[in-house]
Each structure stands twice: as structure tokens, then as C-alpha cells.
Amino acid sequence: MTTSRRNFLRLSAGSAAMAAGLAACGTSGPKSTGESTGGGATGTGATYWYLTGQPQQGLREAQVKRFNAANPDSALKTNTFQNDAFKQKIKTAIGAGEGPTLIWGWGGGGLKSYVDAGQVEDLTSWFGENAALKESIFPSAFGAATVGGKIYAMPVETTTPIVLFYNRSAFEKIGAEPPQSWGDIMDLVPKFNDKGIAPFSLGGQSRWTSMMWLEFLFDRIGGTEVFQNIFDGKANGWSDPSAIKALEEMQKLIKAGGFIKGFSSITADSNADQALLYTGKAAMMVHGAWTYGGMKADGGKFVTDGKLGYMNFPPVDGGKGDPSTTVGNPGQYLSISAKASDAEKQVAKKFLATSTLDDASVDAWVKAGSIPVVKSSGEKLASVTDKFDAEWLKFVYDTSSKAKTFGQSWDQALSPTAAATLLDNIAKLFQLSISPQQFADSMNGVIGK
Amino acid sequence: MALPALAIFVVFGVVPLVGVLLLSFTQWDGLGAINAAGLSNWRTVLSDPGLPHSLFVTFEIMILSWAVQTPISLLLGVFLAGRQRYRAVLAVLYFVPLLLSSAAIAITYKALLDPNFGLGAGLHLDFLAQDWLGRDHLALGVVIFVVSWQFIPFHSLIYQGGVRQIPTTLYEAASIDGAGRIRQFFSITVPQLKYTIITSSTLMVVGSLTFFDLIFVLTAGGPGDATRVLALDMYKRGFQANLMGPASVIAVLLVLIGLALALLLRRLGGSTTASQQEGA
């Protein structure tokens, strides 16, 4: 059960997580709105499927409502899905030629599989005609929308980097400062353990949670080219010396007791990993920016008392990586189905141009506590009245816009085949049941698949 | 009369089965064109070191959950076959787990077993606050426990029905001969339930091949691959890794194993349709 960064949609906590779990097993079907056909692009009119879960769902609904009010002749028909249900349904629907006109996704490897199957429209020339639109979006967001030098999706919605969160009270208890380097992290581990506080929270059963650690360690130790080589299909990319070093450092931290006891049975879906941080059972947590909302909503006064601290992942001593680099979701992505009729494609393009990153949307995203993928979001920050939200949003904006590179989460960047193997192996690496070399060997076997 | 049934069986049974068999000889990512792949999927899957492990886990869960469920279901069934009113109330209570969806059960147990926020931590019972789903053997044990908890009611019901079919004259005669309750149980009840046991076991064994939803939500096959049963393996290959060909190979293997087991159990039971009262 897996997920977004895909899982950020689950920030709305318990009930949503439970529903997502149920949906994963197909017990919850799609919910149609209005006169929706529930079918797909084969009917008349353009269709758009998107995910449930607040506050994103409300924003998407508002976008469609605005668009339909302005274009009553070519109204978009919508269907909504739970996160996991969507992931299954969209793939099957597209494979069967029944997909929606507008295909919502995470870019990267998933998008590439649509491109390889000839299912999505090349938007390169359209972006050429709409240069102002293209200019307004963070350049870093286009990486995951580009396959073979051509743009197949428009970056929309929000940028969500992975962040090192910490609990200020826990640091006060041991009289220490937040870590400035990997060495500091290793030094902090015994200090926290002595006080009965877990150094790091981790929802290890979800596996992509553990993956975020490797994304940073690979980058900080070997620079962005280590994963870039793997992504480009270079043979034996996973056994690059920097990669092996990163995997060894990872296991060193696990062996030193860096993570909460029982992390292999904790899932991120239930937000138990966030709860460990705000209840003070764990001192730090590496997690996506999407968890801020959840911690503010569920953590009592944790955020509003100023106990939540956050920073970019610190450098590793002697590492080659640029410490400004971040990883995570550079954006979400909307593609247009190649199988849609010309009229439907026109409607979809109009929606992309006028309604996805318009002023009202940007405003709403910022109010909902996220940074949309447009440069203009920086100007909107002044309008945020809540002191803690303002500080947080500025941090996310700076992290995203100043990052030398904004790497896409690996399981999104890689092909689904490679990503599945990656997640399986990460779980074993974190359980210490395979060595870094064994990890690299298994992963080398799926390079380019 | 048989024609509609046959048509339904062909459309929903035979056609998909043939489809999966054909898919197992192709290369398909679920999105693009389907290309012939000859025997390569079969070779990949059969030489995959993960396959023996998945097979082993599947059989391990099958056998252990059978061994846990059968005696408990049998005893409960015998107990519930009595006619007193309070037993009817108990029977309703015992039946409740069967009414819940597997996904709901899995989510509930996952929350209860959480090492930091679950039952153990909440009640300060240290022995309950284990890393239940994070250690190989514990996770397997939890899966078997939850499966049993979910299905024992159903099998108890089958046994209850079976016990009520046994003529009371048998017990009366045994009492006259001086047989005690335990002797009656082993000499009358169990032999008379032979076919019920076989039916119930067939359902358990073949059903356990399809355990998916519960394990998927509870452990997702983890930790590592400790609870990765064949059905889950199939799903992960097909829908997570986009490898429909190899996933179809596993589906075909599952069908074959299921058929073989069902036939084996049928043979164990003998193929005669002789009355259970034979020799009474």
C-alpha cells in the first residue's frame, strides 16, 4: 500500500487514512459528481479525475466550478477517487482506453510509462505558445514533467520538499542544539536514547518513508549525479562508492538505535510517526512538508506553542553534495490524454491555462498552508496572518525556490518496476537483513527496467 | 436449466482463466501494447529466488491457520450445537467477526498492536507492547491469529450444523454402553463429522490461497518478505511493478495449486457419497 508525496493527501489524519486503507481494497468505489458519466473520455465532453482528501479536494472542486461557470458550453465532468483507489483505477482505465481527458499524476517514472505507451499528449509546443504560463512556474518543477526532452505534463498544485522536523522540547531536555551535520546526528543518538527519547520517528512499514533518508544521504555524500546516473540507466549505478557509503551510514544509524523501537511496524498512513514527534516520544523526523498541516491539526499546541522546529537535511562531513539541494515532490502534474478528441483536448488545455494556477488558486493554496508551484506564490506570503504558518511557508518557499536541485522522490522518478524492487529492498536494508552490497546488487538488476 | 449456469461459468470463469494463461506468455505493462514473450515470464518467475519463499509462506500460513482453526471451530461447533437459549446468544456474538470486512479488521488490529499507541502502551502492559508487525515471526503469528479470529466463527457454524445432523440415538446407545462424554466425542462426533471436516478444511485451505486483503492492509507482505504470500506477490508484480506477465504466471500457479489441493482433500475424504450414518 503505498503512495504521496503521493501520501501527502493523507495529512487529513485518521479518518482519511482509514478510508484510504479501505479504498485500497476496492471497497470504496468512485464518487461521481453532478452529471458525471463515470466512464471516461469515450463519452462526450472533457473529463477530469482527481483525488479526495482535504484541503486539496476543496481547492480542486473550486477550480472546476470556476472553470465551468466561465465555460458553460464546455464544462468539465469530474470524478473523485481515494488516493490508492485512484492509482489502480487510472492505470487500468488508461490501459483500456477509458481514461479521463485530464490525467492527474506525480510525473516521473509513472508519466514516462504513459509516454512510452503513447497515451499522453506532447505539450512542448503548447508551452512554447504559452511562454508566460511556462515562465511563471518554478523551473525545478518541470524535471518530472519532461521525458526525452519533451514536456508531457503541466506542473500544478504544490511543491512539497522533504524536511528535517524536530521537537524543541526534546532538545531542551538533553540540552543540545539541532544537528548541523551528519556527525551531529550520530552524536545526538546516544544522548536522546539515554533520556528515553527516540532520536528519530519513522513509519518504516510504509517504506517510502525510509526511502527519503536514502535520497538525502545519497545526495549529501555523492551529489545529485549519483542518482542521476541511476535514473539515466548507467550500469551498476547503485554500487557507486558514494552510494555504498550512504547505505553504510544508513545502517550505522539504524544499528546505533537512531530510530524508534518498532519502526518497522509503524505506517505513515495512520500518522503515528507524526504523533511520535509531537508527543515527544521522538526528537526528530525526516518527512514531507505535507505533514505540517497534520501536526498543526492533531498535535494540540505543539505547533502553536512554537515547539516544532524544521530545517533542510544537514550536510555530511566531507560529502560532495550541495546542502541547498532538496528532494520530494517538485509538484503534481496534469497531462492530457492522447486518446481524447480534439475538442476535449482544447477544453483541457483551456483549463490548464486558465484555472489551475490562476490567482484564486494560488491564493487558496497559500491559505491552505502550501506553496504552489508558481513564482508568484512568494508575493502571497505577506497575506498569511498566522505567525507560525507564515514562518513555515517562507521556509518551504525558500527551500523550494533556492534549492540548487529539487530531486524527485525516487519511487516516483523511477519506473514502477524499479520502484517496486527499490521499496522491497529498502525495507530489508532498514531491517538489517541485507547488506549495502546486497542492496546495490539487487537494485543494479533493475536499472533501466 | 444448466445452460445459463454454464454460460455464466464460461464468461466469468473460463474466459478470464484462459485470458490469464495467455497473458502469462506475454509482456505487458498494463498500459501499452501486449507483446508475445514466449516462456520468458515462466522462466523469470520459476527461477526467482523469491518464489520458493512466497510458496513457503503461503503453505506455512495455510497449514498453521488450519491447525489453529480446526480444533477450535470443532469444539465451538459442538458446544453451540446444544439447544439452550444462552448458546444462541453466544452464537450470535461469536459470529460477529465474520460480519466485518477484512480491511476493517486489519486496520483495527494494526491500531491495537501499534507498539507506541496501541493496546499494550495504552494499558501499560509491556508484554503486549511488542513490535508485533515488525519482526518476521511475530508478524506471521499475528496474521495467523487474525485470520483465525476472522474465520473461526464461520467454520464453527458449519460444525454446528454438522453436529445437529448426528442422530441422537447414537449418543443414547453410547450412554447405555457406558461411554463418557469424551469417549462419545471421539468415537461418535468426530467420525460422524468426517465430511464436515473435509468440507471445512477444503474451504480453509483453498481460501487461504486467496488471503490478500487482510495481509495487504496488515503487513503489506512485510516486514521484509516475511508475510509475502503468493496472492500478494501476484498483486505486487502486476499492479505495483507493472509486470502483468509474471503476475499472470503466479495467478496460473495459484489456480493449479488450488485445484491440486481441492482434489487431494476430496480424495482423502473418499469419493463415495455414502451416508454419514453408515454402520450406525
XYZ file of C-alpha atoms in Angstrom:
729
model
C 0.000 0.000 0.000
C 1.894 2.512 -0.981
C 1.605 6.035 -2.129
C 2.374 10.829 -1.698
C 4.179 12.741 -1.577
C 1.692 10.610 -3.007
C 0.724 10.333 0.609
C 0.545 13.953 1.406
C -3.109 13.725 0.677
C -3.417 11.827 3.870
C -2.447 14.742 6.034
C -6.047 14.967 6.955
C -5.397 12.282 9.519
C -7.150 9.275 10.932
C -10.458 9.008 9.211
C -8.992 9.760 5.832
C -6.243 7.241 6.412
C -8.760 4.609 7.314
C -10.838 5.381 4.287
C -7.730 5.196 2.150
C -6.937 1.831 3.627
C -10.381 0.577 2.835
C -10.262 2.062 -0.591
C -7.049 0.231 -1.230
C -9.003 -2.937 -1.131
C -11.555 -1.752 -3.551
C -14.394 -1.457 -1.102
C -14.886 2.181 -1.905
C -15.736 2.990 -5.433
C -15.515 6.274 -7.250
C -17.869 9.035 -6.328
C -19.273 10.900 -9.260
C -20.323 14.466 -9.162
C -23.177 16.078 -10.993
C -23.896 14.684 -14.363
C -20.635 12.787 -14.500
C -20.599 9.885 -16.853
C -18.386 7.891 -14.539
C -16.984 6.383 -17.672
C -14.189 8.406 -19.153
C -13.043 10.054 -22.293
C -15.257 7.979 -24.515
C -18.372 9.973 -23.630
C -18.977 13.495 -24.768
C -17.072 16.296 -23.143
C -13.758 16.526 -21.366
C -13.315 14.681 -18.092
C -11.092 15.209 -15.092
C -10.460 12.719 -12.279
C -8.884 13.881 -9.087
C -8.200 12.818 -5.549
C -10.259 13.250 -2.432
C -8.828 14.436 0.865
C -8.966 17.938 2.255
C -7.891 20.644 1.797
C -6.766 19.698 -1.723
C -10.126 18.309 -2.773
C -11.972 21.513 -1.987
C -9.464 23.522 -3.975
C -9.791 21.269 -6.988
C -13.564 21.431 -6.794
C -13.435 25.220 -6.683
C -11.160 25.298 -9.745
C -13.560 23.172 -11.757
C -16.531 25.198 -10.565
C -14.889 28.452 -11.648
C -13.927 26.966 -14.990
C -17.371 25.551 -15.643
C -19.052 28.828 -14.721
C -16.852 30.660 -17.202
C -17.231 27.998 -19.907
C -20.783 26.687 -19.685
C -20.577 25.208 -23.199
C -17.569 23.059 -22.496
C -17.940 22.145 -18.868
C -15.524 19.630 -17.386
C -17.004 16.490 -15.932
C -15.309 15.208 -12.825
C -14.873 12.042 -10.821
C -13.144 11.806 -7.484
C -11.191 8.908 -6.019
C -9.366 7.951 -2.882
C -5.610 8.035 -3.306
C -4.913 4.314 -3.586
C -8.096 3.563 -5.485
C -7.114 6.241 -7.978
C -3.681 4.778 -8.576
C -5.167 1.437 -9.572
C -8.113 2.815 -11.465
C -6.228 5.366 -13.546
C -3.703 2.838 -14.794
C -6.353 0.286 -15.706
C -8.578 2.924 -17.280
C -5.797 4.371 -19.407
C -4.674 0.895 -20.432
C -8.239 0.160 -21.543
C -8.538 3.476 -23.412
C -11.160 4.672 -20.928
C -9.095 7.243 -19.106
C -10.094 10.836 -18.408
C -9.069 13.740 -20.639
C -7.044 15.301 -17.852
C -4.721 12.798 -16.193
C -3.639 13.813 -12.694
C -0.364 12.308 -11.557
C 3.012 12.576 -9.927
C 5.197 12.842 -13.026
C 8.467 10.946 -13.310
C 8.505 7.223 -13.969
C 4.721 6.878 -13.946
C 4.395 9.615 -16.561
C 7.137 8.006 -18.614
C 5.191 4.742 -18.745
C 2.199 6.677 -20.157
C 4.504 8.366 -22.677
C 6.041 5.061 -23.740
C 2.557 3.685 -24.310
C 1.619 6.734 -26.389
C -1.180 7.665 -24.006
C -0.415 11.314 -23.257
C -0.170 14.434 -25.373
C 3.158 16.199 -26.027
C 2.715 19.684 -24.547
C 6.100 21.106 -25.578
C 4.795 23.268 -28.403
C 1.784 24.334 -26.360
C 4.126 25.608 -23.660
C 6.044 27.368 -26.453
C 2.865 29.226 -27.393
C 2.114 29.946 -23.742
C 5.552 31.151 -22.709
C 4.223 33.420 -19.989
C 2.499 30.499 -18.303
C 5.651 28.405 -18.504
C 7.736 31.282 -17.138
C 5.505 31.660 -14.112
C 6.172 28.116 -12.875
C 9.228 27.033 -10.844
C 11.734 25.661 -13.379
C 12.585 22.840 -10.953
C 9.028 21.554 -11.303
C 9.453 20.734 -14.985
C 12.030 17.996 -14.472
C 9.472 15.387 -13.540
C 7.180 16.517 -16.384
C 9.831 16.027 -19.035
C 10.521 12.753 -20.825
C 13.182 12.613 -23.515
C 13.413 16.413 -23.671
C 9.683 16.875 -24.277
C 7.153 18.166 -21.778
C 4.199 15.849 -21.283
C 2.550 17.397 -18.243
C 1.910 20.734 -16.651
C 3.211 21.153 -13.112
C 0.274 22.158 -10.920
C -0.681 22.369 -7.282
C 2.057 22.433 -4.691
C 5.720 21.872 -4.057
C 6.472 19.687 -1.071
C 10.101 19.200 -0.108
C 11.236 16.669 2.495
C 12.225 18.384 5.705
C 14.013 17.515 8.945
C 11.433 18.290 11.637
C 12.349 18.380 15.311
C 10.755 18.814 18.698
C 12.307 21.769 20.552
C 11.245 20.437 23.966
C 13.153 17.214 23.374
C 16.299 19.172 22.593
C 15.820 21.292 25.722
C 15.566 18.101 27.781
C 19.026 16.942 26.758
C 20.445 20.449 26.490
C 21.539 20.117 22.882
C 21.228 22.084 19.658
C 19.653 20.802 16.431
C 22.171 18.937 14.262
C 24.291 20.901 11.797
C 25.895 17.846 10.223
C 25.586 14.082 9.915
C 28.227 13.799 12.644
C 25.997 15.813 14.976
C 23.149 13.431 14.252
C 25.260 10.420 15.184
C 26.384 12.222 18.384
C 22.823 13.051 19.360
C 21.628 9.441 19.102
C 23.067 8.150 22.415
C 22.137 11.367 24.213
C 18.486 11.017 23.333
C 18.455 7.286 23.967
C 19.872 7.853 27.465
C 16.897 10.080 28.264
C 14.437 7.536 26.905
C 13.597 9.633 23.862
C 13.858 8.026 20.436
C 16.193 10.121 18.270
C 14.090 9.725 15.117
C 10.494 8.811 14.407
C 9.930 6.663 11.340
C 6.895 4.989 9.801
C 9.031 2.196 8.385
C 6.233 -0.099 7.242
C 5.342 2.415 4.559
C 8.867 2.032 3.146
C 8.902 5.253 1.110
C 9.363 6.943 4.456
C 12.707 5.171 4.835
C 13.492 5.962 1.216
C 13.527 9.691 1.992
C 16.587 9.101 4.167
C 18.480 7.446 1.355
C 17.523 10.221 -1.046
C 19.226 12.748 1.215
C 22.228 10.624 2.139
C 22.973 9.769 -1.489
C 22.796 13.440 -2.343
C 24.761 14.818 0.595
C 27.535 12.229 0.231
C 27.841 11.895 -3.525
C 25.953 14.840 -5.004
C 22.987 14.722 -7.354
C 24.858 12.837 -10.069
C 24.762 9.570 -8.122
C 21.027 9.176 -8.523
C 21.066 10.921 -11.895
C 23.323 8.151 -13.200
C 20.906 5.534 -11.925
C 17.990 7.427 -13.431
C 19.819 7.660 -16.750
C 20.263 3.893 -16.717
C 24.029 3.773 -16.211
C 25.083 0.203 -15.454
C 25.898 -0.545 -11.816
C 24.834 2.930 -10.747
C 23.748 1.663 -7.336
C 27.219 0.407 -6.479
C 28.850 3.812 -6.937
C 31.250 4.210 -3.968
C 29.221 7.168 -2.680
C 26.054 5.115 -2.845
C 27.640 2.278 -0.878
C 28.947 4.771 1.657
C 25.462 6.263 2.030
C 23.928 2.816 2.550
C 26.579 2.014 5.152
C 25.962 5.268 7.017
C 22.254 4.460 6.962
C 22.776 1.072 8.572
C 25.197 2.618 11.058
C 22.462 4.959 12.254
C 19.953 2.094 12.495
C 22.401 -0.077 14.448
C 23.158 2.824 16.790
C 19.454 2.948 17.709
C 18.698 6.056 15.716
C 15.062 5.126 15.117
C 12.148 4.483 17.423
C 11.754 0.915 18.582
C 9.336 -0.949 16.379
C 9.619 1.415 13.428
C 9.100 -1.484 11.006
C 5.515 -1.826 12.134
C 4.603 1.858 12.065
C 2.850 3.217 8.994
C 2.726 6.743 7.758
C -0.927 6.350 6.740
C -2.028 6.396 10.352
C 0.121 9.469 11.073
C 1.556 7.585 14.061
C 5.012 8.745 13.001
C 3.956 12.384 13.321
C 2.316 11.646 16.647
C 5.615 10.266 17.966
C 7.254 13.605 17.240
C 4.613 15.883 18.698
C 4.098 13.752 21.789
C 7.824 13.982 22.468
C 8.436 10.228 22.211
C 10.819 11.014 19.369
C 13.027 14.061 18.937
C 13.294 14.344 15.163
C 11.638 13.156 11.977
C 12.537 13.321 8.311
C 9.230 13.715 6.492
C 7.443 15.593 3.772
C 6.294 19.182 4.091
C 2.733 17.860 3.825
C 2.893 16.685 7.449
C 2.924 20.251 8.797
C -0.854 20.562 8.436
C -1.416 17.256 10.194
C 0.818 18.161 13.108
C -0.868 21.516 13.470
C -4.318 19.950 13.389
C -3.673 16.916 15.592
C -0.708 17.933 17.715
C -2.586 20.051 20.228
C -0.477 23.116 20.956
C 2.700 21.570 19.560
C 2.920 23.964 16.616
C 1.225 26.979 18.156
C 3.500 26.871 21.219
C 6.485 27.060 18.922
C 7.735 23.572 19.782
C 8.037 22.463 16.156
C 11.390 23.140 14.551
C 12.394 22.371 10.970
C 15.400 22.601 8.719
C 16.808 21.249 5.474
C 18.682 17.950 5.843
C 22.175 18.778 7.133
C 25.368 18.103 5.154
C 27.525 15.034 5.661
C 31.094 15.879 6.626
C 33.296 15.551 3.574
C 30.319 14.936 1.296
C 30.168 16.311 -2.234
C 26.521 17.351 -2.236
C 25.253 20.897 -2.261
C 23.495 21.444 1.092
C 20.790 23.572 -0.531
C 19.590 20.633 -2.599
C 16.272 19.185 -1.590
C 14.146 16.199 -2.593
C 10.477 15.419 -2.512
C 7.583 16.399 -4.772
C 8.555 19.268 -7.039
C 4.865 19.459 -7.942
C 1.845 17.484 -9.032
C 1.160 17.011 -12.705
C -1.692 17.197 -15.172
C -1.369 15.537 -18.567
C -3.794 15.398 -21.446
C -4.899 12.053 -22.817
C -3.710 11.391 -26.357
C -6.885 9.385 -26.885
C -9.215 12.324 -26.233
C -10.969 14.059 -29.118
C -9.596 17.383 -30.386
C -12.473 19.257 -28.801
C -11.814 17.613 -25.472
C -8.124 18.412 -25.722
C -8.952 22.071 -26.356
C -11.114 22.201 -23.248
C -8.387 20.533 -21.213
C -5.756 22.978 -22.430
C -8.001 25.887 -21.630
C -8.477 24.511 -18.126
C -4.725 24.107 -17.670
C -4.038 27.637 -18.848
C -6.786 29.475 -17.054
C -7.776 27.592 -13.928
C -5.012 25.512 -12.420
C -2.547 28.186 -11.345
C -4.700 31.277 -11.544
C -4.647 33.929 -8.885
C -7.562 32.466 -6.967
C -5.899 29.047 -6.852
C -2.549 30.410 -5.731
C -4.304 32.355 -3.030
C -6.229 29.319 -1.874
C -3.162 27.065 -1.804
C -1.238 29.538 0.309
C -4.192 29.907 2.665
C -4.308 26.109 2.928
C -0.680 26.142 4.095
C 1.112 25.073 0.913
C 3.386 26.680 -1.625
C 2.002 26.343 -5.150
C 4.497 25.717 -7.939
C 4.404 29.312 -9.198
C 6.858 32.122 -8.583
C 4.032 34.490 -7.672
C 3.356 32.455 -4.514
C 6.221 34.360 -2.862
C 4.214 37.594 -3.039
C 1.206 35.984 -1.447
C 3.101 35.040 1.684
C 2.684 38.519 3.154
C -1.053 37.898 3.324
C -0.666 34.989 5.749
C -1.672 36.238 9.184
C -0.865 33.221 11.361
C 2.688 33.738 12.605
C 3.603 30.054 12.548
C 2.110 29.427 9.120
C 3.877 32.494 7.728
C 7.225 31.313 9.035
C 6.650 27.790 7.781
C 5.512 28.872 4.319
C 8.501 31.145 3.951
C 10.749 28.227 4.854
C 9.096 25.969 2.269
C 9.198 28.704 -0.359
C 12.879 29.392 0.277
C 13.780 25.718 0.363
C 11.964 25.068 -2.921
C 12.967 28.184 -4.803
C 16.593 28.353 -3.629
C 17.336 24.652 -3.992
C 20.182 24.105 -6.403
C 18.368 20.929 -7.413
C 14.919 19.725 -6.406
C 15.166 15.951 -6.774
C 12.018 13.977 -7.335
C 11.216 11.191 -4.884
C 12.833 8.047 -6.192
C 9.767 5.841 -6.284
C 8.127 8.479 -8.490
C 11.164 9.144 -10.618
C 11.897 5.505 -11.380
C 9.753 3.195 -13.459
C 7.080 1.335 -11.485
C 9.053 -1.895 -11.941
C 12.254 -0.461 -10.487
C 10.348 1.414 -7.773
C 8.668 -1.764 -6.525
C 12.042 -3.502 -6.220
C 13.501 -0.424 -4.555
C 10.848 -0.292 -1.848
C 11.167 -4.015 -1.128
C 14.912 -3.698 -0.765
C 14.737 -0.572 1.364
C 12.548 -2.407 3.863
C 15.169 -5.156 4.082
C 18.046 -2.683 4.319
C 16.373 -0.967 7.267
C 15.740 -4.297 8.949
C 19.452 -5.023 8.510
C 18.560 -8.268 6.748
C 20.635 -7.334 3.684
C 23.996 -5.584 3.425
C 24.620 -2.403 1.429
C 26.349 -4.512 -1.217
C 23.399 -6.893 -1.499
C 21.093 -3.904 -1.767
C 23.192 -2.445 -4.577
C 23.335 -5.779 -6.393
C 19.548 -6.256 -6.364
C 19.000 -2.683 -7.473
C 21.579 -2.854 -10.262
C 19.481 -5.686 -11.651
C 16.525 -3.401 -12.337
C 18.368 -0.373 -13.713
C 16.622 0.749 -16.888
C 13.686 -1.623 -16.401
C -31.574 -25.254 -16.531
C -27.891 -25.935 -16.750
C -27.376 -23.742 -19.773
C -27.479 -20.324 -18.045
C -25.166 -21.619 -15.333
C -22.805 -22.946 -17.945
C -22.854 -19.630 -19.792
C -22.056 -17.723 -16.627
C -19.288 -20.155 -15.785
C -17.773 -19.746 -19.248
C -17.985 -15.952 -19.271
C -16.778 -15.317 -15.741
C -14.709 -18.427 -15.112
C -13.232 -19.956 -18.207
C -12.664 -16.813 -20.276
C -10.650 -14.953 -17.600
C -8.750 -18.145 -16.844
C -7.749 -18.545 -20.463
C -7.000 -14.824 -20.590
C -4.609 -15.077 -17.670
C -2.994 -18.140 -19.178
C -2.419 -16.245 -22.427
C -1.157 -13.178 -20.566
C 1.421 -15.303 -18.807
C 3.114 -15.772 -22.175
C 3.198 -12.070 -22.965
C 4.981 -8.950 -21.929
C 2.603 -6.204 -20.845
C 2.896 -3.227 -18.524
C -0.850 -2.747 -18.257
C -0.765 0.360 -20.431
C 0.757 -0.189 -23.832
C 0.778 -2.927 -26.410
C 0.804 -6.600 -25.445
C 3.797 -8.430 -26.907
C 4.397 -12.146 -27.061
C 7.153 -13.204 -24.713
C 7.210 -16.978 -25.103
C 8.287 -18.770 -21.971
C 10.404 -15.918 -20.617
C 7.930 -14.939 -17.869
C 7.722 -18.533 -16.698
C 11.468 -18.776 -16.667
C 11.799 -15.498 -14.750
C 9.234 -16.408 -12.131
C 10.272 -20.014 -11.652
C 13.931 -19.076 -11.269
C 13.167 -16.154 -8.962
C 14.569 -16.928 -5.515
C 11.564 -15.059 -4.078
C 9.138 -17.691 -5.377
C 10.094 -20.591 -3.073
C 9.874 -18.138 -0.188
C 6.395 -16.954 -1.179
C 5.307 -20.555 -1.661
C 6.701 -21.474 1.722
C 4.972 -18.582 3.457
C 1.708 -19.405 1.695
C 1.809 -23.026 2.849
C 3.023 -22.035 6.302
C 0.049 -19.746 6.794
C -2.277 -22.324 5.250
C -1.181 -25.171 7.489
C -0.811 -23.203 10.696
C -4.099 -21.403 10.317
C -5.786 -24.738 9.551
C -4.198 -26.267 12.629
C -5.371 -23.407 14.813
C -8.852 -23.053 13.367
C -9.974 -26.653 13.035
C -9.880 -27.808 16.675
C -11.288 -24.533 17.991
C -14.056 -24.446 15.382
C -14.895 -28.079 16.033
C -15.156 -27.617 19.791
C -17.114 -24.407 19.456
C -19.407 -26.035 16.908
C -20.092 -28.967 19.223
C -20.702 -26.621 22.124
C -23.032 -24.393 20.139
C -24.996 -27.330 18.808
C -26.665 -27.624 22.192
C -30.126 -26.161 22.395
C -30.091 -23.900 25.465
C -31.082 -20.298 24.837
C -27.852 -18.690 26.073
C -25.954 -20.636 23.461
C -27.980 -18.940 20.776
C -26.912 -15.597 22.204
C -23.278 -16.705 22.315
C -23.531 -17.993 18.769
C -24.577 -14.543 17.619
C -21.667 -12.977 19.487
C -19.153 -15.447 18.074
C -20.476 -14.735 14.650
C -19.679 -11.024 14.741
C -16.094 -11.170 13.375
C -17.393 -12.762 10.200
C -19.582 -9.766 9.524
C -16.662 -7.349 9.434
C -14.681 -6.678 6.301
C -11.122 -7.947 6.237
C -9.798 -4.465 5.639
C -11.608 -3.101 8.685
C -10.325 -5.985 10.803
C -6.778 -5.405 9.595
C -6.897 -1.685 10.295
C -8.324 -2.293 13.754
C -5.696 -4.873 14.686
C -2.970 -2.683 13.295
C -4.065 0.131 15.571
C -4.414 -2.179 18.587
C -0.977 -3.660 18.023
C 0.844 -0.381 17.494
C 3.879 -0.562 19.786
C 3.676 3.107 20.782
C -0.003 3.975 20.746
C -1.707 0.563 20.800
C -3.323 -1.582 23.453
C -0.061 -2.509 25.173
C 1.151 1.043 25.543
C -2.282 2.308 26.496
C -2.809 -0.235 29.284
C 0.862 -0.276 30.294
C 1.086 -3.977 29.565
C 4.664 -4.364 28.450
C 4.250 -7.852 27.037
C 1.575 -6.508 24.679
C 3.707 -3.602 23.508
C 5.826 -5.716 21.178
C 6.945 -4.833 17.704
C 4.188 -7.168 16.513
C 4.268 -6.410 12.832
C 7.946 -5.542 12.646
C 9.505 -8.920 13.381
C 9.280 -11.827 10.970
C 7.843 -14.490 13.252
C 5.646 -12.199 15.285
C 4.134 -10.755 12.116
C 3.411 -14.241 10.789
C 1.842 -15.160 14.113
C -0.320 -12.059 14.057
C -1.520 -12.880 10.542
C -2.478 -16.414 11.596
C -4.171 -15.142 14.727
C -6.203 -12.529 12.896
C -7.149 -14.935 10.110
C -8.304 -17.442 12.710
C -10.181 -14.819 14.662
C -11.977 -13.834 11.498
C -12.883 -17.283 10.175
C -13.392 -19.490 13.228
C -16.997 -18.258 13.536
C -17.783 -19.388 10.015
C -16.318 -22.837 10.495
C -17.979 -23.173 13.899
C -21.243 -22.595 12.129
C -20.507 -25.375 9.665
C -19.613 -27.737 12.506
C -22.662 -26.727 14.470
C -24.792 -27.719 11.515
C -22.880 -30.969 11.149
C -23.275 -31.899 14.805
C -27.015 -31.294 14.695
C -27.258 -33.823 11.861
C -25.871 -36.599 14.038
C -28.764 -38.790 15.210
C -29.218 -38.571 18.971
C -29.851 -42.321 19.027
C -26.101 -42.825 18.582
C -25.398 -40.932 21.768
C -28.207 -42.648 23.628
C -26.835 -46.035 22.665
C -23.327 -44.982 23.692
C -24.575 -43.789 27.053
C -26.232 -47.100 27.672
C -22.946 -48.796 26.834
C -21.333 -46.573 29.453
C -19.322 -44.247 27.217
C -18.416 -40.890 28.812
C -18.671 -37.550 27.091
C -15.062 -37.531 25.919
C -15.360 -41.040 24.576
C -18.575 -40.058 22.816
C -16.861 -37.073 21.303
C -14.002 -39.062 19.815
C -15.966 -42.183 18.910
C -19.169 -40.641 17.598
C -18.933 -36.907 16.988
C -15.577 -36.736 15.216
C -16.107 -39.754 12.915
C -19.621 -38.588 12.087
C -18.233 -35.176 11.185
C -15.758 -36.612 8.700
C -17.351 -34.956 5.694
C -17.924 -31.741 7.559
C -14.255 -31.662 8.484
C -13.301 -32.217 4.879
C -15.648 -29.502 3.658
C -14.444 -27.056 6.260
C -10.789 -27.916 5.613
C -11.207 -27.517 1.875
C -12.682 -24.086 2.392
C -9.863 -23.153 4.768
C -7.071 -24.482 2.629
C -8.271 -23.217 -0.721
C -9.454 -19.988 0.857
C -6.066 -19.381 2.421
C -4.564 -19.240 -1.064
C -6.513 -16.079 -1.636
C -5.661 -14.315 1.631
C -4.819 -10.959 0.279
C -6.767 -8.018 1.625
C -6.070 -8.790 5.251
C -2.336 -9.281 4.776
C -2.108 -6.384 2.372
C -3.510 -3.938 4.897
C -1.985 -5.520 7.994
C 1.629 -6.025 6.928
C 1.811 -5.334 3.183
C 3.860 -8.528 2.984
C 6.383 -7.245 5.477
C 8.488 -6.969 7.412
C 10.808 -7.598 4.508
C 9.126 -10.504 2.744
C 8.064 -12.355 5.885
C 4.345 -12.429 5.077
C 4.552 -12.140 1.309
C 2.108 -14.845 0.253
C 1.595 -15.786 -3.381
C -1.552 -13.706 -3.828
C 0.280 -10.648 -2.553
C 3.267 -11.465 -4.710
C 0.948 -11.539 -7.707
C -0.546 -8.167 -6.831
C 2.819 -6.556 -6.212
C 4.215 -7.760 -9.514
C 1.119 -6.912 -11.514
C -0.152 -3.681 -10.107
C 2.798 -2.151 -8.330
C 5.641 -3.178 -10.615
C 3.539 -3.139 -13.830
C 4.659 -6.655 -14.736
C 1.412 -8.256 -15.859
C 3.131 -11.248 -17.493
C 4.942 -12.558 -14.411
C 1.884 -11.722 -12.282
C -0.207 -13.906 -14.587
C 2.263 -16.747 -14.158
C 1.683 -16.570 -10.407
C -2.074 -16.448 -10.948
C -1.867 -19.636 -13.012
C 0.270 -21.259 -10.317
C -2.328 -20.294 -7.707
C -5.102 -21.887 -9.741
C -3.088 -25.078 -10.181
C -2.204 -25.304 -6.506
C -5.810 -24.655 -5.508
C -7.099 -27.364 -7.844
C -4.499 -29.851 -6.663
C -5.331 -29.224 -3.021
C -9.065 -29.475 -3.558
C -8.656 -32.776 -5.398
C -6.304 -34.080 -2.739
C -8.737 -33.262 0.041
C -11.561 -34.845 -1.896
C -9.540 -37.995 -2.266
C -8.745 -38.024 1.444
C -12.452 -37.922 2.123
C -13.157 -40.748 -0.254
C -15.257 -40.172 -3.314
C -18.264 -42.174 -2.199
C -21.389 -40.322 -1.308
C -22.216 -42.881 1.337
C -24.372 -41.784 4.196
C -22.682 -40.456 7.269
C -24.787 -42.868 9.215
C -23.165 -45.812 7.558
C -22.622 -48.522 10.116
C -24.809 -46.820 12.641
